Each structure stands twice: as C-alpha cells, then as structure tokens.
mmCIF file of C-alpha atoms and ligand atoms in Angstrom:
data_model
loop_
_atom_site.group_PDB
_atom_site.id
_atom_site.type_symbol
_atom_site.label_atom_id
_atom_site.label_comp_id
_atom_site.label_asym_id
_atom_site.label_seq_id
_atom_site.Cartn_x
_atom_site.Cartn_y
_atom_site.Cartn_z
ATOM 1 C CA UNK A 26 81.497 78.165 64.940
ATOM 2 C CA UNK A 27 80.685 79.770 68.319
ATOM 3 C CA UNK A 28 82.569 82.884 69.330
ATOM 4 C CA UNK A 29 84.077 83.119 72.802
ATOM 5 C CA UNK A 30 85.284 86.561 73.941
ATOM 6 C CA UNK A 31 87.752 86.844 76.825
ATOM 7 C CA UNK A 32 88.360 90.086 78.683
ATOM 8 C CA UNK A 33 91.010 90.976 81.285
ATOM 9 C CA UNK A 34 93.463 88.303 80.050
ATOM 10 C CA UNK A 35 97.246 88.566 79.983
ATOM 11 C CA UNK A 36 99.396 87.351 77.052
ATOM 12 C CA UNK A 37 100.408 84.072 78.741
ATOM 13 C CA UNK A 38 96.762 83.322 79.565
ATOM 14 C CA UNK A 39 95.788 83.948 75.951
ATOM 15 C CA UNK A 40 98.365 81.425 74.783
ATOM 16 C CA UNK A 41 97.278 78.868 77.413
ATOM 17 C CA UNK A 42 93.597 79.194 76.479
ATOM 18 C CA UNK A 43 94.216 79.189 72.717
ATOM 19 C CA UNK A 44 96.162 75.925 72.998
ATOM 20 C CA UNK A 45 93.396 74.191 74.909
ATOM 21 C CA UNK A 46 90.092 75.541 73.541
ATOM 22 C CA UNK A 47 89.503 74.099 70.096
ATOM 23 C CA UNK A 48 86.462 74.214 67.817
ATOM 24 C CA UNK A 49 85.480 77.763 68.797
ATOM 25 C CA UNK A 50 86.520 81.210 67.597
ATOM 26 C CA UNK A 51 88.465 82.993 70.301
ATOM 27 C CA UNK A 52 88.831 86.727 70.886
ATOM 28 C CA UNK A 53 91.005 88.241 73.561
ATOM 29 C CA UNK A 54 91.206 91.638 75.184
ATOM 30 C CA UNK A 55 93.666 92.771 77.845
ATOM 31 C CA UNK A 56 91.236 95.355 79.191
ATOM 32 C CA UNK A 57 87.923 95.005 81.017
ATOM 33 C CA UNK A 58 84.727 94.938 78.950
ATOM 34 C CA UNK A 59 83.859 98.521 78.046
ATOM 35 C CA UNK A 60 80.988 100.110 76.095
ATOM 36 C CA UNK A 61 83.338 100.658 73.112
ATOM 37 C CA UNK A 62 83.716 96.866 72.716
ATOM 38 C CA UNK A 63 79.991 96.195 72.391
ATOM 39 C CA UNK A 64 79.551 97.168 68.741
ATOM 40 C CA UNK A 65 81.806 94.263 67.704
ATOM 41 C CA UNK A 66 80.113 91.682 69.923
ATOM 42 C CA UNK A 67 76.911 90.924 68.076
ATOM 43 C CA UNK A 68 78.071 87.357 67.324
ATOM 44 C CA UNK A 69 79.518 86.538 70.761
ATOM 45 C CA UNK A 70 77.924 83.508 72.481
ATOM 46 C CA UNK A 71 80.302 83.079 75.393
ATOM 47 C CA UNK A 72 81.851 85.823 77.479
ATOM 48 C CA UNK A 73 84.663 85.174 79.945
ATOM 49 C CA UNK A 74 85.485 88.023 82.310
ATOM 50 C CA UNK A 75 87.173 88.807 85.591
ATOM 51 C CA UNK A 76 85.907 91.134 88.315
ATOM 52 C CA UNK A 77 86.490 94.462 86.551
ATOM 53 C CA UNK A 78 83.837 93.805 83.863
ATOM 54 C CA UNK A 79 80.386 94.452 85.328
ATOM 55 C CA UNK A 80 77.623 92.608 83.481
ATOM 56 C CA UNK A 81 74.450 94.721 83.611
ATOM 57 C CA UNK A 82 71.119 94.305 81.831
ATOM 58 C CA UNK A 83 72.136 97.159 79.517
ATOM 59 C CA UNK A 84 75.285 95.281 78.462
ATOM 60 C CA UNK A 85 73.346 92.033 78.001
ATOM 61 C CA UNK A 86 70.946 93.767 75.611
ATOM 62 C CA UNK A 87 73.867 94.677 73.366
ATOM 63 C CA UNK A 88 75.222 91.123 73.106
ATOM 64 C CA UNK A 89 72.091 89.531 71.608
ATOM 65 C CA UNK A 90 73.480 86.010 71.040
ATOM 66 C CA UNK A 91 75.070 85.646 74.466
ATOM 67 C CA UNK A 92 74.362 82.238 76.081
ATOM 68 C CA UNK A 93 77.058 81.885 78.711
ATOM 69 C CA UNK A 94 79.018 84.173 81.049
ATOM 70 C CA UNK A 95 82.039 82.530 82.685
ATOM 71 C CA UNK A 96 83.590 84.649 85.387
ATOM 72 C CA UNK A 97 87.139 83.662 86.246
ATOM 73 C CA UNK A 98 86.467 84.467 89.905
ATOM 74 C CA UNK A 99 84.666 82.919 92.859
ATOM 75 C CA UNK A 100 82.611 86.050 93.602
ATOM 76 C CA UNK A 101 79.936 87.039 91.080
ATOM 77 C CA UNK A 102 78.617 90.262 92.610
ATOM 78 C CA UNK A 103 79.737 92.113 89.431
ATOM 79 C CA UNK A 104 77.133 90.202 87.394
ATOM 80 C CA UNK A 105 73.407 90.948 87.391
ATOM 81 C CA UNK A 106 72.289 87.314 87.814
ATOM 82 C CA UNK A 107 68.606 88.150 87.569
ATOM 83 C CA UNK A 108 69.073 89.999 84.252
ATOM 84 C CA UNK A 109 71.039 86.980 82.945
ATOM 85 C CA UNK A 110 68.288 84.632 84.092
ATOM 86 C CA UNK A 111 65.642 86.690 82.298
ATOM 87 C CA UNK A 112 67.604 86.467 79.041
ATOM 88 C CA UNK A 113 68.348 82.744 79.476
ATOM 89 C CA UNK A 114 72.077 83.390 79.931
ATOM 90 C CA UNK A 115 73.877 80.797 82.081
ATOM 91 C CA UNK A 116 76.457 82.157 84.540
ATOM 92 C CA UNK A 117 79.331 79.999 85.830
ATOM 93 C CA UNK A 118 82.093 80.797 88.313
ATOM 94 C CA UNK A 119 85.272 79.159 89.580
ATOM 95 C CA UNK A 120 84.178 78.070 93.025
ATOM 96 C CA UNK A 121 87.286 76.467 94.422
ATOM 97 C CA UNK A 122 90.528 77.653 92.898
ATOM 98 C CA UNK A 123 91.995 79.524 95.748
ATOM 99 C CA UNK A 124 90.992 78.544 99.244
ATOM 100 C CA UNK A 125 94.634 78.134 100.276
ATOM 101 C CA UNK A 126 95.734 81.083 98.112
ATOM 102 C CA UNK A 127 93.334 83.608 99.661
ATOM 103 C CA UNK A 128 93.835 82.118 103.141
ATOM 104 C CA UNK A 129 97.614 82.508 102.797
ATOM 105 C CA UNK A 130 97.147 86.156 101.788
ATOM 106 C CA UNK A 131 94.844 86.652 104.766
ATOM 107 C CA UNK A 132 97.749 85.604 106.962
ATOM 108 C CA UNK A 133 100.136 87.836 105.024
ATOM 109 C CA UNK A 134 97.909 90.762 106.085
ATOM 110 C CA UNK A 135 97.550 89.487 109.669
ATOM 111 C CA UNK A 136 101.318 89.011 110.049
ATOM 112 C CA UNK A 137 102.103 92.381 108.426
ATOM 113 C CA UNK A 138 100.007 94.015 111.144
ATOM 114 C CA UNK A 139 101.004 91.777 114.064
ATOM 115 C CA UNK A 140 104.747 92.276 113.365
ATOM 116 C CA UNK A 141 104.698 95.728 111.721
ATOM 117 C CA UNK A 142 106.319 94.365 108.564
ATOM 118 C CA UNK A 143 105.033 97.238 106.410
ATOM 119 C CA UNK A 144 106.378 99.905 108.761
ATOM 120 C CA UNK A 145 109.714 98.089 109.216
ATOM 121 C CA UNK A 146 110.159 97.716 105.455
ATOM 122 C CA UNK A 147 109.670 101.415 104.755
ATOM 123 C CA UNK A 148 112.108 102.340 107.524
ATOM 124 C CA UNK A 149 114.882 99.901 106.641
ATOM 125 C CA UNK A 150 114.946 100.917 102.961
ATOM 126 C CA UNK A 151 115.624 104.425 104.296
ATOM 127 C CA UNK A 152 118.488 103.045 106.392
ATOM 128 C CA UNK A 153 116.642 103.354 109.728
ATOM 129 C CA UNK A 154 117.214 100.184 111.778
ATOM 130 C CA UNK A 155 115.785 101.430 115.107
ATOM 131 C CA UNK A 156 113.231 99.244 116.891
ATOM 132 C CA UNK A 157 111.150 102.163 118.099
ATOM 133 C CA UNK A 158 107.417 101.591 117.510
ATOM 134 C CA UNK A 159 107.968 98.184 115.932
ATOM 135 C CA UNK A 160 106.966 95.921 118.839
ATOM 136 C CA UNK A 161 104.399 93.408 117.635
ATOM 137 C CA UNK A 162 102.290 90.732 119.281
ATOM 138 C CA UNK A 163 102.130 86.918 119.182
ATOM 139 C CA UNK A 164 99.357 85.175 117.306
ATOM 140 C CA UNK A 165 99.686 82.160 119.600
ATOM 141 C CA UNK A 166 96.872 82.212 122.147
ATOM 142 C CA UNK A 167 94.965 85.033 120.421
ATOM 143 C CA UNK A 168 91.343 84.646 119.356
ATOM 144 C CA UNK A 169 90.597 84.730 115.640
ATOM 145 C CA UNK A 170 86.977 85.377 114.598
ATOM 146 C CA UNK A 171 86.179 83.934 111.165
ATOM 147 C CA UNK A 172 83.010 85.268 109.522
ATOM 148 C CA UNK A 173 82.047 82.812 106.781
ATOM 149 C CA UNK A 174 83.288 79.236 106.990
ATOM 150 C CA UNK A 175 83.161 78.255 103.332
ATOM 151 C CA UNK A 176 86.181 77.101 101.332
ATOM 152 C CA UNK A 177 88.404 80.063 102.238
ATOM 153 C CA UNK A 178 87.226 80.528 105.835
ATOM 154 C CA UNK A 179 87.890 76.861 106.634
ATOM 155 C CA UNK A 180 91.389 77.085 105.212
ATOM 156 C CA UNK A 181 92.051 80.204 107.285
ATOM 157 C CA UNK A 182 90.960 78.199 110.329
ATOM 158 C CA UNK A 183 93.391 75.377 109.479
ATOM 159 C CA UNK A 184 96.278 77.851 109.277
ATOM 160 C CA UNK A 185 95.173 79.636 112.468
ATOM 161 C CA UNK A 186 95.161 76.357 114.375
ATOM 162 C CA UNK A 187 98.748 75.843 113.158
ATOM 163 C CA UNK A 188 99.635 79.117 114.901
ATOM 164 C CA UNK A 189 97.923 77.816 118.071
ATOM 165 C CA UNK A 190 95.212 80.467 117.831
ATOM 166 C CA UNK A 191 91.775 79.897 119.326
ATOM 167 C CA UNK A 192 89.099 80.191 116.626
ATOM 168 C CA UNK A 193 85.499 81.401 116.878
ATOM 169 C CA UNK A 194 83.339 81.305 113.763
ATOM 170 C CA UNK A 195 80.027 82.594 112.482
ATOM 171 C CA UNK A 196 78.139 81.344 109.420
ATOM 172 C CA UNK A 197 74.485 81.167 108.433
ATOM 173 C CA UNK A 198 75.148 77.528 107.470
ATOM 174 C CA UNK A 199 77.389 76.134 110.212
ATOM 175 C CA UNK A 200 79.208 72.819 109.763
ATOM 176 C CA UNK A 201 79.386 71.379 113.298
ATOM 177 C CA UNK A 202 81.282 68.238 112.270
ATOM 178 C CA UNK A 203 84.093 70.305 110.751
ATOM 179 C CA UNK A 204 84.143 72.484 113.861
ATOM 180 C CA UNK A 205 84.848 69.367 115.896
ATOM 181 C CA UNK A 206 87.492 68.061 113.490
ATOM 182 C CA UNK A 207 89.334 71.386 113.058
ATOM 183 C CA UNK A 208 88.907 72.486 116.675
ATOM 184 C CA UNK A 209 86.878 75.690 116.476
ATOM 185 C CA UNK A 210 83.571 76.913 117.921
ATOM 186 C CA UNK A 211 80.522 78.426 116.200
ATOM 187 C CA UNK A 212 79.093 81.419 118.064
ATOM 188 C CA UNK A 213 76.731 84.292 117.279
ATOM 189 C CA UNK A 214 78.169 87.234 115.323
ATOM 190 C CA UNK A 215 77.775 89.376 118.451
ATOM 191 C CA UNK A 216 79.883 86.986 120.563
ATOM 192 C CA UNK A 217 82.483 86.677 117.807
ATOM 193 C CA UNK A 218 82.857 90.464 117.573
ATOM 194 C CA UNK A 219 82.973 90.844 121.359
ATOM 195 C CA UNK A 220 85.628 88.153 121.945
ATOM 196 C CA UNK A 221 87.952 88.211 118.922
ATOM 197 C CA UNK A 222 91.366 89.868 118.789
ATOM 198 C CA UNK A 223 91.341 89.596 115.004
ATOM 199 C CA UNK A 224 88.197 89.390 112.857
ATOM 200 C CA UNK A 225 88.519 88.136 109.280
ATOM 201 C CA UNK A 226 85.730 88.237 106.678
ATOM 202 C CA UNK A 227 85.129 85.387 104.209
ATOM 203 C CA UNK A 228 81.533 85.870 103.096
ATOM 204 C CA UNK A 229 80.246 86.707 99.613
ATOM 205 C CA UNK A 230 78.912 90.200 98.857
ATOM 206 C CA UNK A 231 75.124 89.860 98.643
ATOM 207 C CA UNK A 232 72.255 92.196 99.585
ATOM 208 C CA UNK A 233 72.306 90.475 103.014
ATOM 209 C CA UNK A 234 76.027 91.038 103.588
ATOM 210 C CA UNK A 235 76.296 94.567 102.129
ATOM 211 C CA UNK A 236 77.748 96.723 104.940
ATOM 212 C CA UNK A 237 77.501 93.769 107.331
ATOM 213 C CA UNK A 238 80.295 95.536 109.213
ATOM 214 C CA UNK A 239 78.512 98.815 109.922
ATOM 215 C CA UNK A 240 79.014 101.202 112.833
ATOM 216 C CA UNK A 241 76.773 99.157 115.158
ATOM 217 C CA UNK A 242 78.967 96.064 114.539
ATOM 218 C CA UNK A 243 82.231 97.965 115.059
ATOM 219 C CA UNK A 244 80.851 99.200 118.386
ATOM 220 C CA UNK A 245 80.452 95.568 119.477
ATOM 221 C CA UNK A 246 84.124 94.718 118.807
ATOM 222 C CA UNK A 247 86.819 94.171 121.402
ATOM 223 C CA UNK A 248 88.779 97.409 121.851
ATOM 224 C CA UNK A 249 92.076 97.293 119.945
ATOM 225 C CA UNK A 250 91.034 94.453 117.634
ATOM 226 C CA UNK A 251 92.155 94.092 114.036
ATOM 227 C CA UNK A 252 89.870 93.681 111.007
ATOM 228 C CA UNK A 253 90.942 91.771 107.904
ATOM 229 C CA UNK A 254 88.895 91.934 104.705
ATOM 230 C CA UNK A 255 89.812 89.778 101.718
ATOM 231 C CA UNK A 256 86.145 89.196 100.768
ATOM 232 C CA UNK A 257 84.649 92.249 98.999
ATOM 233 C CA UNK A 258 84.868 95.959 99.833
ATOM 234 C CA UNK A 259 81.089 96.284 100.057
ATOM 235 C CA UNK A 260 80.776 94.053 103.136
ATOM 236 C CA UNK A 261 82.384 96.842 105.192
ATOM 237 C CA UNK A 262 80.963 100.362 105.563
ATOM 238 C CA UNK A 263 84.160 102.365 104.960
ATOM 239 C CA UNK A 264 82.911 105.426 106.880
ATOM 240 C CA UNK A 265 82.280 103.228 109.920
ATOM 241 C CA UNK A 266 85.690 101.563 109.472
ATOM 242 C CA UNK A 267 87.439 104.956 109.454
ATOM 243 C CA UNK A 268 85.551 105.988 112.582
ATOM 244 C CA UNK A 269 86.451 102.701 114.328
ATOM 245 C CA UNK A 270 90.140 103.331 113.507
ATOM 246 C CA UNK A 271 89.898 106.966 114.653
ATOM 247 C CA UNK A 272 88.254 106.018 117.945
ATOM 248 C CA UNK A 273 90.711 103.200 118.688
ATOM 249 C CA UNK A 274 88.103 100.433 118.497
ATOM 250 C CA UNK A 275 90.359 98.972 115.834
ATOM 251 C CA UNK A 276 94.123 99.047 116.266
ATOM 252 C CA UNK A 277 94.603 98.106 112.635
ATOM 253 C CA UNK A 278 93.051 96.852 109.434
ATOM 254 C CA UNK A 279 94.321 94.641 106.619
ATOM 255 C CA UNK A 280 92.356 95.182 103.425
ATOM 256 C CA UNK A 281 92.764 93.423 100.104
ATOM 257 C CA UNK A 282 89.443 94.838 98.936
ATOM 258 C CA UNK A 283 87.955 98.316 99.272
ATOM 259 C CA UNK A 284 84.653 99.910 98.399
ATOM 260 C CA UNK A 285 85.255 101.773 95.135
ATOM 261 C CA UNK A 286 88.598 100.014 94.507
ATOM 262 C CA UNK A 287 87.776 99.851 90.794
ATOM 263 C CA UNK A 288 87.587 103.656 90.703
ATOM 264 C CA UNK A 289 90.982 104.460 92.196
ATOM 265 C CA UNK A 290 92.856 103.889 88.932
ATOM 266 C CA UNK A 291 90.364 106.001 86.998
ATOM 267 C CA UNK A 292 90.015 109.085 89.141
ATOM 268 C CA UNK A 293 89.712 111.630 86.317
ATOM 269 C CA UNK A 294 87.126 109.577 84.447
ATOM 270 C CA UNK A 295 85.070 109.664 87.638
ATOM 271 C CA UNK A 296 84.118 113.269 87.089
ATOM 272 C CA UNK A 297 82.045 112.287 84.067
ATOM 273 C CA UNK A 298 80.393 109.211 85.553
ATOM 274 C CA UNK A 299 76.824 109.038 86.818
ATOM 275 C CA UNK A 300 76.645 109.394 90.616
ATOM 276 C CA UNK A 301 80.081 111.064 90.492
ATOM 277 C CA UNK A 302 79.677 112.551 93.974
ATOM 278 C CA UNK A 303 79.185 109.180 95.701
ATOM 279 C CA UNK A 304 82.055 107.665 93.719
ATOM 280 C CA UNK A 305 84.405 110.529 94.537
ATOM 281 C CA UNK A 306 83.562 110.080 98.202
ATOM 282 C CA UNK A 307 84.512 106.384 97.958
ATOM 283 C CA UNK A 308 87.870 107.302 96.416
ATOM 284 C CA UNK A 309 88.532 109.957 99.062
ATOM 285 C CA UNK A 310 87.755 107.450 101.827
ATOM 286 C CA UNK A 311 90.166 104.983 100.215
ATOM 287 C CA UNK A 312 92.906 107.640 100.176
ATOM 288 C CA UNK A 313 92.298 108.473 103.832
ATOM 289 C CA UNK A 314 92.709 104.788 104.660
ATOM 290 C CA UNK A 315 95.857 104.510 102.544
ATOM 291 C CA UNK A 316 97.560 107.234 104.572
ATOM 292 C CA UNK A 317 97.107 105.445 107.900
ATOM 293 C CA UNK A 318 100.120 103.620 109.327
ATOM 294 C CA UNK A 319 98.002 100.930 110.962
ATOM 295 C CA UNK A 320 96.217 100.002 107.739
ATOM 296 C CA UNK A 321 97.760 97.603 105.233
ATOM 297 C CA UNK A 322 96.158 97.667 101.821
ATOM 298 C CA UNK A 323 96.837 95.362 98.900
ATOM 299 C CA UNK A 324 95.202 95.920 95.484
ATOM 300 C CA UNK A 325 92.873 92.888 95.370
ATOM 301 C CA UNK A 326 95.651 90.345 94.936
ATOM 302 C CA UNK A 327 94.635 87.647 97.415
ATOM 303 C CA UNK A 328 93.818 85.341 94.483
ATOM 304 C CA UNK A 329 96.942 86.222 92.540
ATOM 305 C CA UNK A 330 99.365 83.298 92.808
ATOM 306 C CA UNK A 331 100.716 81.458 89.771
ATOM 307 C CA UNK A 332 99.165 78.179 90.918
ATOM 308 C CA UNK A 333 95.745 79.728 91.539
ATOM 309 C CA UNK A 334 95.710 81.444 88.134
ATOM 310 C CA UNK A 335 96.523 78.122 86.494
ATOM 311 C CA UNK A 336 93.616 76.486 88.353
ATOM 312 C CA UNK A 337 91.305 79.350 87.317
ATOM 313 C CA UNK A 338 92.142 78.853 83.631
ATOM 314 C CA UNK A 339 91.706 75.071 83.847
ATOM 315 C CA UNK A 340 88.267 75.399 85.462
ATOM 316 C CA UNK A 341 87.271 78.132 82.971
ATOM 317 C CA UNK A 342 88.139 75.801 80.066
ATOM 318 C CA UNK A 343 86.153 72.994 81.727
ATOM 319 C CA UNK A 344 83.194 75.363 82.323
ATOM 320 C CA UNK A 345 83.099 76.332 78.636
ATOM 321 C CA UNK A 346 83.517 72.747 77.412
ATOM 322 C CA UNK A 347 80.859 71.444 79.820
ATOM 323 C CA UNK A 348 78.411 74.075 78.561
ATOM 324 C CA UNK A 349 78.938 73.046 74.943
ATOM 325 C CA UNK A 350 78.419 69.354 75.810
ATOM 326 C CA UNK A 351 75.023 70.294 77.293
ATOM 327 C CA UNK A 352 75.959 69.636 80.938
ATOM 328 C CA UNK A 353 77.021 73.035 82.324
ATOM 329 C CA UNK A 354 78.981 72.989 85.574
ATOM 330 C CA UNK A 355 79.599 75.531 88.345
ATOM 331 C CA UNK A 356 76.358 77.296 87.423
ATOM 332 C CA UNK A 357 75.445 80.100 89.856
ATOM 333 C CA UNK A 358 72.090 81.068 88.324
ATOM 334 C CA UNK A 359 69.309 78.892 86.973
ATOM 335 C CA UNK A 360 67.964 80.468 83.768
HETATM 336 P P1 NAD B 418 82.102 79.987 99.889
HETATM 337 O O1 NAD B 418 80.837 80.122 99.135
HETATM 338 O O2 NAD B 418 82.813 78.671 99.899
HETATM 339 O O3 NAD B 418 81.880 80.419 101.417
HETATM 340 C C1 NAD B 418 81.104 81.528 101.796
HETATM 341 C C2 NAD B 418 80.531 81.234 103.178
HETATM 342 O O4 NAD B 418 79.837 82.406 103.615
HETATM 343 C C3 NAD B 418 79.511 80.079 103.190
HETATM 344 O O5 NAD B 418 79.842 79.143 104.196
HETATM 345 C C4 NAD B 418 78.173 80.775 103.464
HETATM 346 O O6 NAD B 418 77.280 79.980 104.223
HETATM 347 C C5 NAD B 418 78.632 81.988 104.254
HETATM 348 N N1 NAD B 418 77.672 83.083 104.227
HETATM 349 C C6 NAD B 418 76.940 83.545 103.173
HETATM 350 N N2 NAD B 418 76.149 84.575 103.554
HETATM 351 C C7 NAD B 418 76.402 84.766 104.878
HETATM 352 C C8 NAD B 418 75.894 85.672 105.839
HETATM 353 N N3 NAD B 418 74.964 86.578 105.525
HETATM 354 N N4 NAD B 418 76.369 85.593 107.102
HETATM 355 C C9 NAD B 418 77.281 84.647 107.453
HETATM 356 N N5 NAD B 418 77.797 83.747 106.581
HETATM 357 C C10 NAD B 418 77.367 83.820 105.306
HETATM 358 O O7 NAD B 418 83.064 81.136 99.314
HETATM 359 P P2 NAD B 418 84.657 81.228 99.453
HETATM 360 O O8 NAD B 418 85.299 80.488 98.326
HETATM 361 O O9 NAD B 418 85.058 80.902 100.843
HETATM 362 O O10 NAD B 418 84.866 82.793 99.141
HETATM 363 C C11 NAD B 418 84.312 83.788 99.985
HETATM 364 C C12 NAD B 418 84.401 85.128 99.282
HETATM 365 O O11 NAD B 418 85.753 85.536 99.167
HETATM 366 C C13 NAD B 418 83.900 85.120 97.814
HETATM 367 O O12 NAD B 418 82.501 85.261 97.724
HETATM 368 C C14 NAD B 418 84.642 86.283 97.198
HETATM 369 O O13 NAD B 418 83.849 87.452 97.238
HETATM 370 C C15 NAD B 418 85.868 86.456 98.095
HETATM 371 N N6 NAD B 418 87.106 86.166 97.348
HETATM 372 C C16 NAD B 418 88.053 87.141 97.294
HETATM 373 C C17 NAD B 418 89.229 86.908 96.609
HETATM 374 C C18 NAD B 418 90.319 87.967 96.541
HETATM 375 O O14 NAD B 418 91.179 87.896 95.656
HETATM 376 N N7 NAD B 418 90.343 88.918 97.443
HETATM 377 C C19 NAD B 418 89.446 85.685 95.955
HETATM 378 C C20 NAD B 418 88.459 84.703 96.053
HETATM 379 C C21 NAD B 418 87.290 84.952 96.756
#
C-alpha cells in the first residue's frame, strides 16, 4: 500500500482527508516538513504540503521512493521543480481554488487603506471616536493597475468594475477578448505604473518576476499611489518599498505577503541558520514595515476562507487519485 504523508494540516482537514482517501496509508503532521521528519520517510511515495515546506534537492534525496508532490497552494515557488524533474517526481498544484477568495482579500486591503479601517479600529477600541486623520478617498473613478491577469487578477478586475474603477492591466500573455468583455485596457508596465492610483500584483514568483517592483519601478509610479501585494513577497524589493514609502512615492501599502515572512515566527532560530545576516535583515525590514501607520499587513491569509480550504482539499484528493489512476492532473513540471 502506498504511503501518503501530509504536512501543515489541521485536525479537521485530517478527518476530511482520511474519510475520502482510501486504499493508501495516510500520515499527518500539523507542522511543516522539517529535517527531523526525514528519517521516518523512507517509504513515502506521495507528499502533500503547503507553502511552509520547501522542497529542495537535499530533501528529495532523503525521500528515495517519492513519486508525487502535491502542494495545496497555487504558487509552487517553494518547490525546486528542476530537482523534482531530475528525480522523476511529478509536482501538482491547486490552480483554481481561490480566485474570488484572494481577490476579495485584495479588496479588504484596498478598503482598509482607502478608508483607514485599521487606524479607526485601533482608536475606537481605546475609546477615541475623533475623526482627525481618518479622511479616506473614494474608489469610484480611481485607476486600478492590475499586474497579472490570470485567475485572481481577472477576478480583481471584476470587483473593481463593480466599484466603478477604471482598470489598466499588464500581462506577458494578454487576453484582449476578456479586456473587451470586462471593460479594461492592457498597457505597458511603465504606463500602468505611471497612471494608476492603486497597483495590485497578481503574478507568480519566478526568476523573471523576482523583485519586479524594484526601485526603478517605484520611481515610475504616480506620486501618492498605493501598492497591494497578495502574490509573493519576493516580487517586491522590500528595501525599495520602504524607500518609496519614506519618500512619499507611495501613500500606503497593503501586504499579505512579505519577503522573509516565514522567518518572522522563528526569529531566534535564525541566528543558527545559514545566511543568517541576510535573513535577519529581511526580518528587520518586515518589522520596520509593521510599525508604519500607512501599511496594512496580514499574515498570508488571502487564501484562508472556509470555502477555499474546502476546494483545496477536494482538488488535492483528486490530484492524488488521478496520479494513482495513471492520468495525473494539475501537473506543473514534466518529469
Ligand atoms: P495564474 O497563473 O492564473 O495567473 C498569473 C498571471 O501572471 C498569468 O496571466 C501570467 O501570464 C502572468 N505572468 C506571469 N509572469 C509574468 C510576468 N513576468 N509579467 C507579467 N505577467 C506575468 O495565477 P493566479 O491563480 O492568478 O495566482 C497568482 C499568484 O497569486 C500565484 O502564483 C500565487 O503566488 C499568488 N497567490 C497568493 C495567495 C495568498 O494567499 N496570498 C493565494 C493564491 C495565490
């Protein structure tokens, strides 16, 4: 019987999966995959992880019978696809569980900043009901720049049109028909940055998009614009973001993802990690951002609605079953 090991699962997910995945041996761990787990994984054929379990070539070497990695996320930048390909390990993702879920969270961040919800909340719990410094701005009539018009970006555009926003978009694979149907315009990245009041990122983290938003891009932005990032921390150069906030290029930022976000919870362990200096710098930058009043940070929860989690589990079960029937689905590498 094949062994399937799940990491980063909660108790209710364990029960849901155990009731639906028959004919395989299941193992569950609440935590992310860590080196200490590897000794007991020599028989594991299928690994199901979330984004806190990096899959490196070193880890692959220690799971010799591994045939399939199923990430319960859309992004797969935490997995070394090339190393998996070399070892003949298939990698599957969950491509479409949360376009509305992440798009709704994108608007939660936009509205928090446009109406100062975060500041107002902190004040009212202290009993301060003054309006001072809480004037916001309308979304109606503002220009939203959407970078990446895949599943999530398109849903963001649908919501933005509901607010009567004008939408500019940039994508390396534009979909002109959808632009006509949804009422938005594809432009160059330069024009998008120059014209948009709010820029929102919906691209995957790849070598081509790493630090896509660097200092030169921030310099091209409309003064006083807002940046929203629900994609991956690595698409924004955090040093450049801090400078853009300091110099007033940005009047605010809404971030569900941050470079080094995985390190914030483990600050002490950092001291013993390789490249500790770089990692400590990432954590310090994150803390500097956290202290700013015009920055709203959420801890990578854009995906985290009950309905989306249910869809993730259903697709994960289908991915595993499809693999065992010899017709894998949602494959993101070709071994
Ligand atoms: P998708 O694959 O449907 O869309 C990505 C779009 O980006 C595509 O249209 C693609 O052409 C475009 N693109 C790729 N490289 C580009 C580049 N260099 N320049 C411009 N456009 C480029 O993906 P999606 O479902 O819309 O998700 C987007 C990203 O959101 C994921 O890769 C993931 O990292 C992130 N995400 C975050 C959360 C969260 O909880 N914060 C949840 C789900 C997804």
